[in-house]
Amino acid sequence: MPLAEPVSVAASDLPAAMDHFDLPGVLDRFAGDAAILRRVMQAFADDFRHWEQRARAALAADDLAGLKAMAHSLKGGRLDDALRAVLSGAESQADIADLTEVACTALHQALAELAQKLKVQ
């Protein structure tokens, strides 16, 4: 019996733009394949669904090495850089809580946008 054809999702089924993602750029990386883009976005949502809670728990436990690993996996720019400096002894950890909150807020907004515009759960 032949394999079923994959369900095709047209690029026209995607929103024209998103606030937290470079949708045209990402779609271009996938050669316009909207189905792959949706699968990748779903995987992103699955991978980072509990990041906020885990980040806050690491911060509360003063687990800066764990928080740094989490920030790095998220590509958390300023937070990742600040944690690297703190862990190397070059900086104090004064701004870590604020930067963690900024990363949590940005991730929360990105996940909400995926749920709203791409119906990613």
Tab-separated table of N, CA, C and O in Angstrom:
chain	number	residue	atom	x	y	z
A	1	MET	N	0.852	-1.158	0.000
A	1	MET	CA	0.000	0.000	0.000
A	1	MET	C	0.911	1.238	0.000
A	1	MET	O	1.852	1.317	0.766
A	2	PRO	N	0.632	2.227	-0.848
A	2	PRO	CA	1.467	3.424	-0.926
A	2	PRO	C	1.316	4.282	0.331
A	2	PRO	O	0.278	4.284	0.982
A	3	LEU	N	2.410	4.973	0.641
A	3	LEU	CA	2.374	5.880	1.788
A	3	LEU	C	1.477	7.064	1.484
A	3	LEU	O	1.401	7.527	0.350
A	4	ALA	N	0.818	7.554	2.503
A	4	ALA	CA	-0.051	8.720	2.326
A	4	ALA	C	0.803	9.944	2.016
A	4	ALA	O	1.902	10.097	2.533
A	5	GLU	N	0.287	10.789	1.182
A	5	GLU	CA	0.976	12.041	0.850
A	5	GLU	C	0.951	12.949	2.071
A	5	GLU	O	-0.054	13.010	2.782
A	6	PRO	N	2.059	13.648	2.352
A	6	PRO	CA	2.035	14.584	3.480
A	6	PRO	C	1.044	15.711	3.233
A	6	PRO	O	0.836	16.125	2.105
A	7	VAL	N	0.426	16.146	4.307
A	7	VAL	CA	-0.510	17.254	4.201
A	7	VAL	C	0.283	18.513	3.907
A	7	VAL	O	1.252	18.826	4.579
A	8	SER	N	-0.108	19.232	2.894
A	8	SER	CA	0.598	20.441	2.508
A	8	SER	C	-0.082	21.649	3.120
A	8	SER	O	-1.292	21.749	3.135
A	9	VAL	N	0.729	22.535	3.638
A	9	VAL	CA	0.233	23.793	4.183
A	9	VAL	C	0.789	24.887	3.310
A	9	VAL	O	1.995	25.017	3.151
A	10	ALA	N	-0.064	25.663	2.717
A	10	ALA	CA	0.382	26.728	1.833
A	10	ALA	C	0.898	27.904	2.647
A	10	ALA	O	0.407	28.191	3.735
A	11	ALA	N	1.900	28.575	2.094
A	11	ALA	CA	2.429	29.776	2.749
A	11	ALA	C	1.327	30.811	2.935
A	11	ALA	O	1.365	31.608	3.865
A	12	SER	N	0.327	30.770	2.070
A	12	SER	CA	-0.780	31.728	2.185
A	12	SER	C	-1.619	31.476	3.433
A	12	SER	O	-2.383	32.338	3.845
A	13	ASP	N	-1.465	30.302	4.059
A	13	ASP	CA	-2.164	29.999	5.304
A	13	ASP	C	-1.477	30.623	6.519
A	13	ASP	O	-1.997	30.548	7.622
A	14	LEU	N	-0.320	31.224	6.294
A	14	LEU	CA	0.435	31.839	7.381
A	14	LEU	C	0.105	33.321	7.470
A	14	LEU	O	-0.249	33.945	6.475
A	15	PRO	N	0.267	33.909	8.654
A	15	PRO	CA	0.070	35.361	8.752
A	15	PRO	C	1.146	36.079	7.936
A	15	PRO	O	2.233	35.539	7.706
A	16	ALA	N	0.869	37.281	7.525
A	16	ALA	CA	1.834	38.047	6.725
A	16	ALA	C	3.067	38.394	7.555
A	16	ALA	O	4.172	38.455	7.025
A	17	ALA	N	2.893	38.621	8.843
A	17	ALA	CA	4.009	38.986	9.699
A	17	ALA	C	3.697	38.581	11.135
A	17	ALA	O	2.542	38.380	11.494
A	18	MET	N	4.752	38.464	11.919
A	18	MET	CA	4.618	38.200	13.341
A	18	MET	C	5.554	39.150	14.074
A	18	MET	O	6.614	39.500	13.563
A	19	ASP	N	5.164	39.547	15.274
A	19	ASP	CA	5.968	40.494	16.040
A	19	ASP	C	7.249	39.884	16.578
A	19	ASP	O	8.262	40.560	16.672
A	20	HIS	N	7.215	38.619	16.953
A	20	HIS	CA	8.336	38.010	17.653
A	20	HIS	C	9.149	37.045	16.787
A	20	HIS	O	10.088	36.425	17.292
A	21	PHE	N	8.805	36.917	15.547
A	21	PHE	CA	9.513	36.007	14.652
A	21	PHE	C	9.673	36.662	13.288
A	21	PHE	O	8.766	37.336	12.813
A	22	ASP	N	10.801	36.436	12.663
A	22	ASP	CA	11.029	36.886	11.294
A	22	ASP	C	10.431	35.822	10.379
A	22	ASP	O	11.125	34.980	9.834
A	23	LEU	N	9.119	35.859	10.274
A	23	LEU	CA	8.404	34.824	9.536
A	23	LEU	C	8.875	34.694	8.084
A	23	LEU	O	9.161	33.579	7.645
A	24	PRO	N	9.013	35.786	7.323
A	24	PRO	CA	9.500	35.631	5.945
A	24	PRO	C	10.907	35.021	5.900
A	24	PRO	O	11.182	34.163	5.055
A	25	GLY	N	11.774	35.430	6.818
A	25	GLY	CA	13.134	34.883	6.844
A	25	GLY	C	13.153	33.405	7.176
A	25	GLY	O	13.875	32.617	6.557
A	26	VAL	N	12.363	33.013	8.182
A	26	VAL	CA	12.307	31.604	8.570
A	26	VAL	C	11.682	30.776	7.451
A	26	VAL	O	12.175	29.700	7.111
A	27	LEU	N	10.627	31.284	6.860
A	27	LEU	CA	9.978	30.570	5.765
A	27	LEU	C	10.946	30.396	4.595
A	27	LEU	O	10.989	29.339	3.973
A	28	ASP	N	11.745	31.419	4.338
A	28	ASP	CA	12.744	31.330	3.271
A	28	ASP	C	13.759	30.231	3.568
A	28	ASP	O	14.173	29.499	2.666
A	29	ARG	N	14.158	30.101	4.833
A	29	ARG	CA	15.106	29.040	5.218
A	29	ARG	C	14.550	27.653	4.958
A	29	ARG	O	15.302	26.699	4.765
A	30	PHE	N	13.228	27.540	4.986
A	30	PHE	CA	12.581	26.251	4.741
A	30	PHE	C	12.048	26.156	3.315
A	30	PHE	O	11.118	25.393	3.043
A	31	ALA	N	12.637	26.945	2.440
A	31	ALA	CA	12.283	26.931	1.010
A	31	ALA	C	10.783	27.111	0.797
A	31	ALA	O	10.201	26.507	-0.090
A	32	GLY	N	10.164	27.928	1.631
A	32	GLY	CA	8.742	28.218	1.472
A	32	GLY	C	7.818	27.127	1.969
A	32	GLY	O	6.603	27.214	1.779
A	33	ASP	N	8.361	26.095	2.607
A	33	ASP	CA	7.548	24.964	3.070
A	33	ASP	C	6.890	25.318	4.411
A	33	ASP	O	7.493	25.200	5.478
A	34	ALA	N	5.654	25.756	4.345
A	34	ALA	CA	4.931	26.196	5.533
A	34	ALA	C	4.663	25.047	6.498
A	34	ALA	O	4.600	25.265	7.707
A	35	ALA	N	4.539	23.834	5.995
A	35	ALA	CA	4.294	22.686	6.874
A	35	ALA	C	5.503	22.443	7.776
A	35	ALA	O	5.350	22.188	8.977
A	36	ILE	N	6.689	22.542	7.210
A	36	ILE	CA	7.903	22.374	8.023
A	36	ILE	C	8.003	23.511	9.034
A	36	ILE	O	8.319	23.295	10.201
A	37	LEU	N	7.720	24.720	8.587
A	37	LEU	CA	7.768	25.861	9.494
A	37	LEU	C	6.836	25.650	10.671
A	37	LEU	O	7.218	25.875	11.826
A	38	ARG	N	5.643	25.195	10.421
A	38	ARG	CA	4.688	24.954	11.510
A	38	ARG	C	5.200	23.876	12.458
A	38	ARG	O	5.066	23.997	13.682
A	39	ARG	N	5.811	22.816	11.923
A	39	ARG	CA	6.357	21.756	12.787
A	39	ARG	C	7.496	22.293	13.655
A	39	ARG	O	7.595	21.964	14.831
A	40	VAL	N	8.353	23.131	13.076
A	40	VAL	CA	9.459	23.710	13.834
A	40	VAL	C	8.927	24.647	14.914
A	40	VAL	O	9.411	24.638	16.053
A	41	MET	N	7.933	25.448	14.576
A	41	MET	CA	7.352	26.352	15.557
A	41	MET	C	6.666	25.571	16.675
A	41	MET	O	6.728	25.963	17.843
A	42	GLN	N	6.031	24.455	16.348
A	42	GLN	CA	5.415	23.611	17.374
A	42	GLN	C	6.497	23.020	18.278
A	42	GLN	O	6.343	22.989	19.502
A	43	ALA	N	7.596	22.574	17.678
A	43	ALA	CA	8.700	22.027	18.470
A	43	ALA	C	9.280	23.096	19.402
A	43	ALA	O	9.599	22.815	20.565
A	44	PHE	N	9.413	24.325	18.908
A	44	PHE	CA	9.889	25.427	19.734
A	44	PHE	C	8.958	25.619	20.931
A	44	PHE	O	9.407	25.719	22.073
A	45	ALA	N	7.662	25.661	20.671
A	45	ALA	CA	6.683	25.840	21.744
A	45	ALA	C	6.762	24.687	22.747
A	45	ALA	O	6.733	24.909	23.962
A	46	ASP	N	6.885	23.470	22.252
A	46	ASP	CA	6.990	22.306	23.137
A	46	ASP	C	8.251	22.379	23.999
A	46	ASP	O	8.213	22.110	25.193
A	47	ASP	N	9.372	22.745	23.379
A	47	ASP	CA	10.651	22.791	24.083
A	47	ASP	C	10.697	23.868	25.157
A	47	ASP	O	11.350	23.700	26.185
A	48	PHE	N	10.026	24.989	24.923
A	48	PHE	CA	10.152	26.133	25.824
A	48	PHE	C	8.887	26.444	26.618
A	48	PHE	O	8.827	27.455	27.312
A	49	ARG	N	7.917	25.561	26.581
A	49	ARG	CA	6.641	25.776	27.275
A	49	ARG	C	6.836	26.023	28.775
A	49	ARG	O	6.150	26.833	29.378
A	50	HIS	N	7.767	25.351	29.401
A	50	HIS	CA	7.961	25.457	30.851
A	50	HIS	C	9.240	26.219	31.209
A	50	HIS	O	9.663	26.209	32.364
A	51	TRP	N	9.829	26.893	30.231
A	51	TRP	CA	11.090	27.608	30.455
A	51	TRP	C	10.950	28.670	31.527
A	51	TRP	O	11.812	28.793	32.390
A	52	GLU	N	9.870	29.438	31.501
A	52	GLU	CA	9.670	30.514	32.480
A	52	GLU	C	9.718	29.974	33.915
A	52	GLU	O	10.427	30.519	34.768
A	53	GLN	N	8.958	28.928	34.165
A	53	GLN	CA	8.900	28.368	35.512
A	53	GLN	C	10.262	27.827	35.928
A	53	GLN	O	10.705	28.035	37.076
A	54	ARG	N	10.941	27.144	35.009
A	54	ARG	CA	12.250	26.586	35.328
A	54	ARG	C	13.282	27.693	35.547
A	54	ARG	O	14.138	27.588	36.434
A	55	ALA	N	13.209	28.763	34.767
A	55	ALA	CA	14.150	29.877	34.919
A	55	ALA	C	13.949	30.557	36.258
A	55	ALA	O	14.921	30.860	36.968
A	56	ARG	N	12.710	30.797	36.611
A	56	ARG	CA	12.434	31.448	37.898
A	56	ARG	C	12.866	30.552	39.065
A	56	ARG	O	13.371	31.037	40.078
A	57	ALA	N	12.669	29.252	38.927
A	57	ALA	CA	13.090	28.321	39.980
A	57	ALA	C	14.620	28.302	40.097
A	57	ALA	O	15.152	28.294	41.213
A	58	ALA	N	15.323	28.312	38.975
A	58	ALA	CA	16.787	28.345	39.009
A	58	ALA	C	17.276	29.633	39.657
A	58	ALA	O	18.207	29.618	40.470
A	59	LEU	N	16.639	30.744	39.333
A	59	LEU	CA	17.014	32.027	39.924
A	59	LEU	C	16.775	32.009	41.437
A	59	LEU	O	17.635	32.424	42.216
A	60	ALA	N	15.620	31.505	41.843
A	60	ALA	CA	15.288	31.447	43.267
A	60	ALA	C	16.253	30.549	44.033
A	60	ALA	O	16.571	30.820	45.193
A	61	ALA	N	16.740	29.501	43.380
A	61	ALA	CA	17.679	28.572	44.011
A	61	ALA	C	19.128	29.037	43.872
A	61	ALA	O	20.043	28.337	44.301
A	62	ASP	N	19.315	30.206	43.257
A	62	ASP	CA	20.650	30.754	43.008
A	62	ASP	C	21.491	29.793	42.153
A	62	ASP	O	22.703	29.714	42.305
A	63	ASP	N	20.820	29.074	41.267
A	63	ASP	CA	21.488	28.151	40.343
A	63	ASP	C	21.832	28.917	39.062
A	63	ASP	O	21.173	28.772	38.038
A	64	LEU	N	22.856	29.747	39.150
A	64	LEU	CA	23.211	30.588	38.010
A	64	LEU	C	23.776	29.790	36.848
A	64	LEU	O	23.555	30.134	35.691
A	65	ALA	N	24.479	28.704	37.134
A	65	ALA	CA	25.001	27.860	36.048
A	65	ALA	C	23.834	27.216	35.295
A	65	ALA	O	23.837	27.153	34.059
A	66	GLY	N	22.839	26.739	36.021
A	66	GLY	CA	21.659	26.159	35.371
A	66	GLY	C	20.892	27.200	34.581
A	66	GLY	O	20.444	26.941	33.460
A	67	LEU	N	20.753	28.388	35.152
A	67	LEU	CA	20.063	29.475	34.458
A	67	LEU	C	20.823	29.876	33.205
A	67	LEU	O	20.232	30.148	32.171
A	68	LYS	N	22.149	29.877	33.281
A	68	LYS	CA	22.953	30.215	32.100
A	68	LYS	C	22.735	29.192	30.994
A	68	LYS	O	22.570	29.556	29.833
A	69	ALA	N	22.715	27.926	31.337
A	69	ALA	CA	22.466	26.884	30.329
A	69	ALA	C	21.094	27.088	29.692
A	69	ALA	O	20.933	26.934	28.478
A	70	MET	N	20.118	27.451	30.498
A	70	MET	CA	18.775	27.692	29.973
A	70	MET	C	18.761	28.916	29.063
A	70	MET	O	18.139	28.911	28.010
A	71	ALA	N	19.435	29.993	29.497
A	71	ALA	CA	19.482	31.211	28.684
A	71	ALA	C	20.179	30.940	27.367
A	71	ALA	O	19.764	31.432	26.314
A	72	HIS	N	21.225	30.126	27.408
A	72	HIS	CA	21.952	29.802	26.180
A	72	HIS	C	21.059	29.003	25.225
A	72	HIS	O	21.050	29.269	24.017
A	73	SER	N	20.285	28.065	25.756
A	73	SER	CA	19.404	27.262	24.892
A	73	SER	C	18.326	28.119	24.248
A	73	SER	O	17.875	27.844	23.145
A	74	LEU	N	17.936	29.167	24.941
A	74	LEU	CA	16.917	30.076	24.420
A	74	LEU	C	17.528	31.124	23.497
A	74	LEU	O	16.823	31.835	22.805
A	75	LYS	N	18.841	31.190	23.485
A	75	LYS	CA	19.560	32.257	22.777
A	75	LYS	C	19.179	33.579	23.418
A	75	LYS	O	18.851	34.540	22.750
A	76	GLY	N	19.220	33.574	24.758
A	76	GLY	CA	18.769	34.704	25.550
A	76	GLY	C	19.765	35.842	25.650
A	76	GLY	O	19.944	36.407	26.718
A	77	GLY	N	20.454	36.151	24.591
A	77	GLY	CA	21.337	37.289	24.422
A	77	GLY	C	21.883	37.950	25.659
A	77	GLY	O	22.901	37.526	26.209
A	78	ARG	N	21.231	39.001	26.090
A	78	ARG	CA	21.734	39.788	27.215
A	78	ARG	C	21.800	38.964	28.498
A	78	ARG	O	22.747	39.092	29.274
A	79	LEU	N	20.818	38.121	28.745
A	79	LEU	CA	20.827	37.290	29.946
A	79	LEU	C	21.989	36.316	29.889
A	79	LEU	O	22.728	36.156	30.860
A	80	ASP	N	22.183	35.659	28.772
A	80	ASP	CA	23.278	34.713	28.594
A	80	ASP	C	24.625	35.419	28.808
A	80	ASP	O	25.489	34.930	29.541
A	81	ASP	N	24.805	36.577	28.199
A	81	ASP	CA	26.050	37.336	28.337
A	81	ASP	C	26.285	37.763	29.781
A	81	ASP	O	27.405	37.662	30.299
A	82	ALA	N	25.244	38.240	30.447
A	82	ALA	CA	25.374	38.688	31.831
A	82	ALA	C	25.723	37.522	32.753
A	82	ALA	O	26.576	37.659	33.645
A	83	LEU	N	25.101	36.390	32.545
A	83	LEU	CA	25.398	35.217	33.376
A	83	LEU	C	26.825	34.735	33.149
A	83	LEU	O	27.501	34.312	34.091
A	84	ARG	N	27.286	34.787	31.912
A	84	ARG	CA	28.672	34.407	31.617
A	84	ARG	C	29.622	35.307	32.411
A	84	ARG	O	30.584	34.831	33.030
A	85	ALA	N	29.348	36.614	32.421
A	85	ALA	CA	30.192	37.564	33.151
A	85	ALA	C	30.131	37.319	34.655
A	85	ALA	O	31.158	37.375	35.337
A	86	VAL	N	28.957	37.031	35.174
A	86	VAL	CA	28.808	36.767	36.607
A	86	VAL	C	29.557	35.490	36.981
A	86	VAL	O	30.300	35.460	37.969
A	87	LEU	N	29.375	34.448	36.195
A	87	LEU	CA	30.007	33.173	36.519
A	87	LEU	C	31.524	33.224	36.395
A	87	LEU	O	32.225	32.473	37.070
A	88	SER	N	32.039	34.126	35.560
A	88	SER	CA	33.490	34.270	35.432
A	88	SER	C	34.051	35.205	36.498
A	88	SER	O	35.264	35.383	36.592
A	89	GLY	N	33.178	35.826	37.285
A	89	GLY	CA	33.610	36.725	38.333
A	89	GLY	C	33.823	38.153	37.874
A	89	GLY	O	34.248	39.007	38.649
A	90	ALA	N	33.513	38.432	36.620
A	90	ALA	CA	33.740	39.770	36.071
A	90	ALA	C	32.651	40.763	36.461
A	90	ALA	O	32.875	41.962	36.402
A	91	GLU	N	31.491	40.300	36.823
A	91	GLU	CA	30.356	41.176	37.147
A	91	GLU	C	29.639	40.640	38.380
A	91	GLU	O	29.714	39.465	38.705
A	92	SER	N	28.880	41.515	39.028
A	92	SER	CA	28.011	41.067	40.121
A	92	SER	C	26.703	40.592	39.496
A	92	SER	O	26.425	40.868	38.337
A	93	GLN	N	25.908	39.929	40.289
A	93	GLN	CA	24.656	39.398	39.743
A	93	GLN	C	23.487	40.340	39.955
A	93	GLN	O	22.328	39.938	39.875
A	94	ALA	N	23.756	41.608	40.134
A	94	ALA	CA	22.709	42.586	40.442
A	94	ALA	C	21.593	42.634	39.401
A	94	ALA	O	20.431	42.787	39.756
A	95	ASP	N	21.906	42.525	38.132
A	95	ASP	CA	20.892	42.666	37.081
A	95	ASP	C	20.276	41.348	36.621
A	95	ASP	O	19.407	41.352	35.763
A	96	ILE	N	20.717	40.242	37.172
A	96	ILE	CA	20.277	38.928	36.689
A	96	ILE	C	18.766	38.748	36.841
A	96	ILE	O	18.099	38.261	35.929
A	97	ALA	N	18.192	39.139	37.965
A	97	ALA	CA	16.739	38.972	38.161
A	97	ALA	C	15.962	39.772	37.128
A	97	ALA	O	14.994	39.260	36.549
A	98	ASP	N	16.378	41.016	36.884
A	98	ASP	CA	15.680	41.840	35.890
A	98	ASP	C	15.819	41.255	34.491
A	98	ASP	O	14.844	41.218	33.729
A	99	LEU	N	17.012	40.813	34.137
A	99	LEU	CA	17.221	40.240	32.801
A	99	LEU	C	16.466	38.920	32.641
A	99	LEU	O	15.966	38.617	31.555
A	100	THR	N	16.357	38.161	33.719
A	100	THR	CA	15.575	36.924	33.672
A	100	THR	C	14.110	37.251	33.421
A	100	THR	O	13.447	36.596	32.600
A	101	GLU	N	13.607	38.277	34.081
A	101	GLU	CA	12.213	38.676	33.889
A	101	GLU	C	11.977	39.156	32.458
A	101	GLU	O	10.947	38.852	31.847
A	102	VAL	N	12.922	39.907	31.904
A	102	VAL	CA	12.807	40.366	30.514
A	102	VAL	C	12.740	39.163	29.575
A	102	VAL	O	11.896	39.110	28.672
A	103	ALA	N	13.610	38.172	29.792
A	103	ALA	CA	13.605	36.970	28.945
A	103	ALA	C	12.298	36.203	29.103
A	103	ALA	O	11.713	35.737	28.110
A	104	CYS	N	11.813	36.074	30.334
A	104	CYS	CA	10.542	35.365	30.575
A	104	CYS	C	9.381	36.066	29.876
A	104	CYS	O	8.534	35.418	29.256
A	105	THR	N	9.348	37.378	29.968
A	105	THR	CA	8.276	38.154	29.332
A	105	THR	C	8.316	38.007	27.818
A	105	THR	O	7.283	37.779	27.182
A	106	ALA	N	9.506	38.116	27.240
A	106	ALA	CA	9.638	37.987	25.782
A	106	ALA	C	9.226	36.596	25.317
A	106	ALA	O	8.516	36.449	24.310
A	107	LEU	N	9.649	35.568	26.046
A	107	LEU	CA	9.269	34.210	25.673
A	107	LEU	C	7.766	34.014	25.806
A	107	LEU	O	7.129	33.432	24.922
A	108	HIS	N	7.187	34.514	26.884
A	108	HIS	CA	5.737	34.402	27.078
A	108	HIS	C	4.982	35.043	25.911
A	108	HIS	O	4.033	34.464	25.372
A	109	GLN	N	5.424	36.221	25.500
A	109	GLN	CA	4.775	36.903	24.375
A	109	GLN	C	4.947	36.128	23.072
A	109	GLN	O	4.007	36.029	22.278
A	110	ALA	N	6.123	35.571	22.865
A	110	ALA	CA	6.368	34.804	21.635
A	110	ALA	C	5.498	33.549	21.597
A	110	ALA	O	4.898	33.229	20.563
A	111	LEU	N	5.410	32.841	22.720
A	111	LEU	CA	4.570	31.639	22.760
A	111	LEU	C	3.093	31.987	22.576
A	111	LEU	O	2.355	31.255	21.913
A	112	ALA	N	2.660	33.102	23.159
A	112	ALA	CA	1.273	33.532	22.981
A	112	ALA	C	1.000	33.866	21.522
A	112	ALA	O	-0.076	33.541	20.989
A	113	GLU	N	1.959	34.500	20.867
A	113	GLU	CA	1.774	34.834	19.455
A	113	GLU	C	1.715	33.572	18.596
A	113	GLU	O	0.901	33.482	17.672
A	114	LEU	N	2.543	32.591	18.915
A	114	LEU	CA	2.474	31.325	18.170
A	114	LEU	C	1.108	30.674	18.340
A	114	LEU	O	0.535	30.167	17.377
A	115	ALA	N	0.600	30.686	19.550
A	115	ALA	CA	-0.721	30.083	19.810
A	115	ALA	C	-1.819	30.832	19.069
A	115	ALA	O	-2.721	30.221	18.493
A	116	GLN	N	-1.714	32.154	19.052
A	116	GLN	CA	-2.770	32.957	18.427
A	116	GLN	C	-2.694	32.906	16.895
A	116	GLN	O	-3.706	32.671	16.233
A	117	LYS	N	-1.529	33.150	16.350
A	117	LYS	CA	-1.434	33.312	14.896
A	117	LYS	C	-1.187	32.024	14.135
A	117	LYS	O	-1.582	31.909	12.978
A	118	LEU	N	-0.488	31.061	14.768
A	118	LEU	CA	-0.220	29.814	14.074
A	118	LEU	C	-0.957	28.642	14.672
A	118	LEU	O	-0.813	27.503	14.244
A	119	LYS	N	-1.726	28.917	15.718
A	119	LYS	CA	-2.504	27.882	16.421
A	119	LYS	C	-1.599	26.783	16.969
A	119	LYS	O	-1.977	25.619	17.035
A	120	VAL	N	-0.367	27.159	17.347
A	120	VAL	CA	0.574	26.237	17.966
A	120	VAL	C	0.223	26.164	19.437
A	120	VAL	O	0.005	27.188	20.071
A	121	GLN	N	0.124	24.984	19.969
A	121	GLN	CA	-0.259	24.827	21.385
A	121	GLN	C	0.882	24.358	22.210
A	121	GLN	O	1.625	23.624	22.172
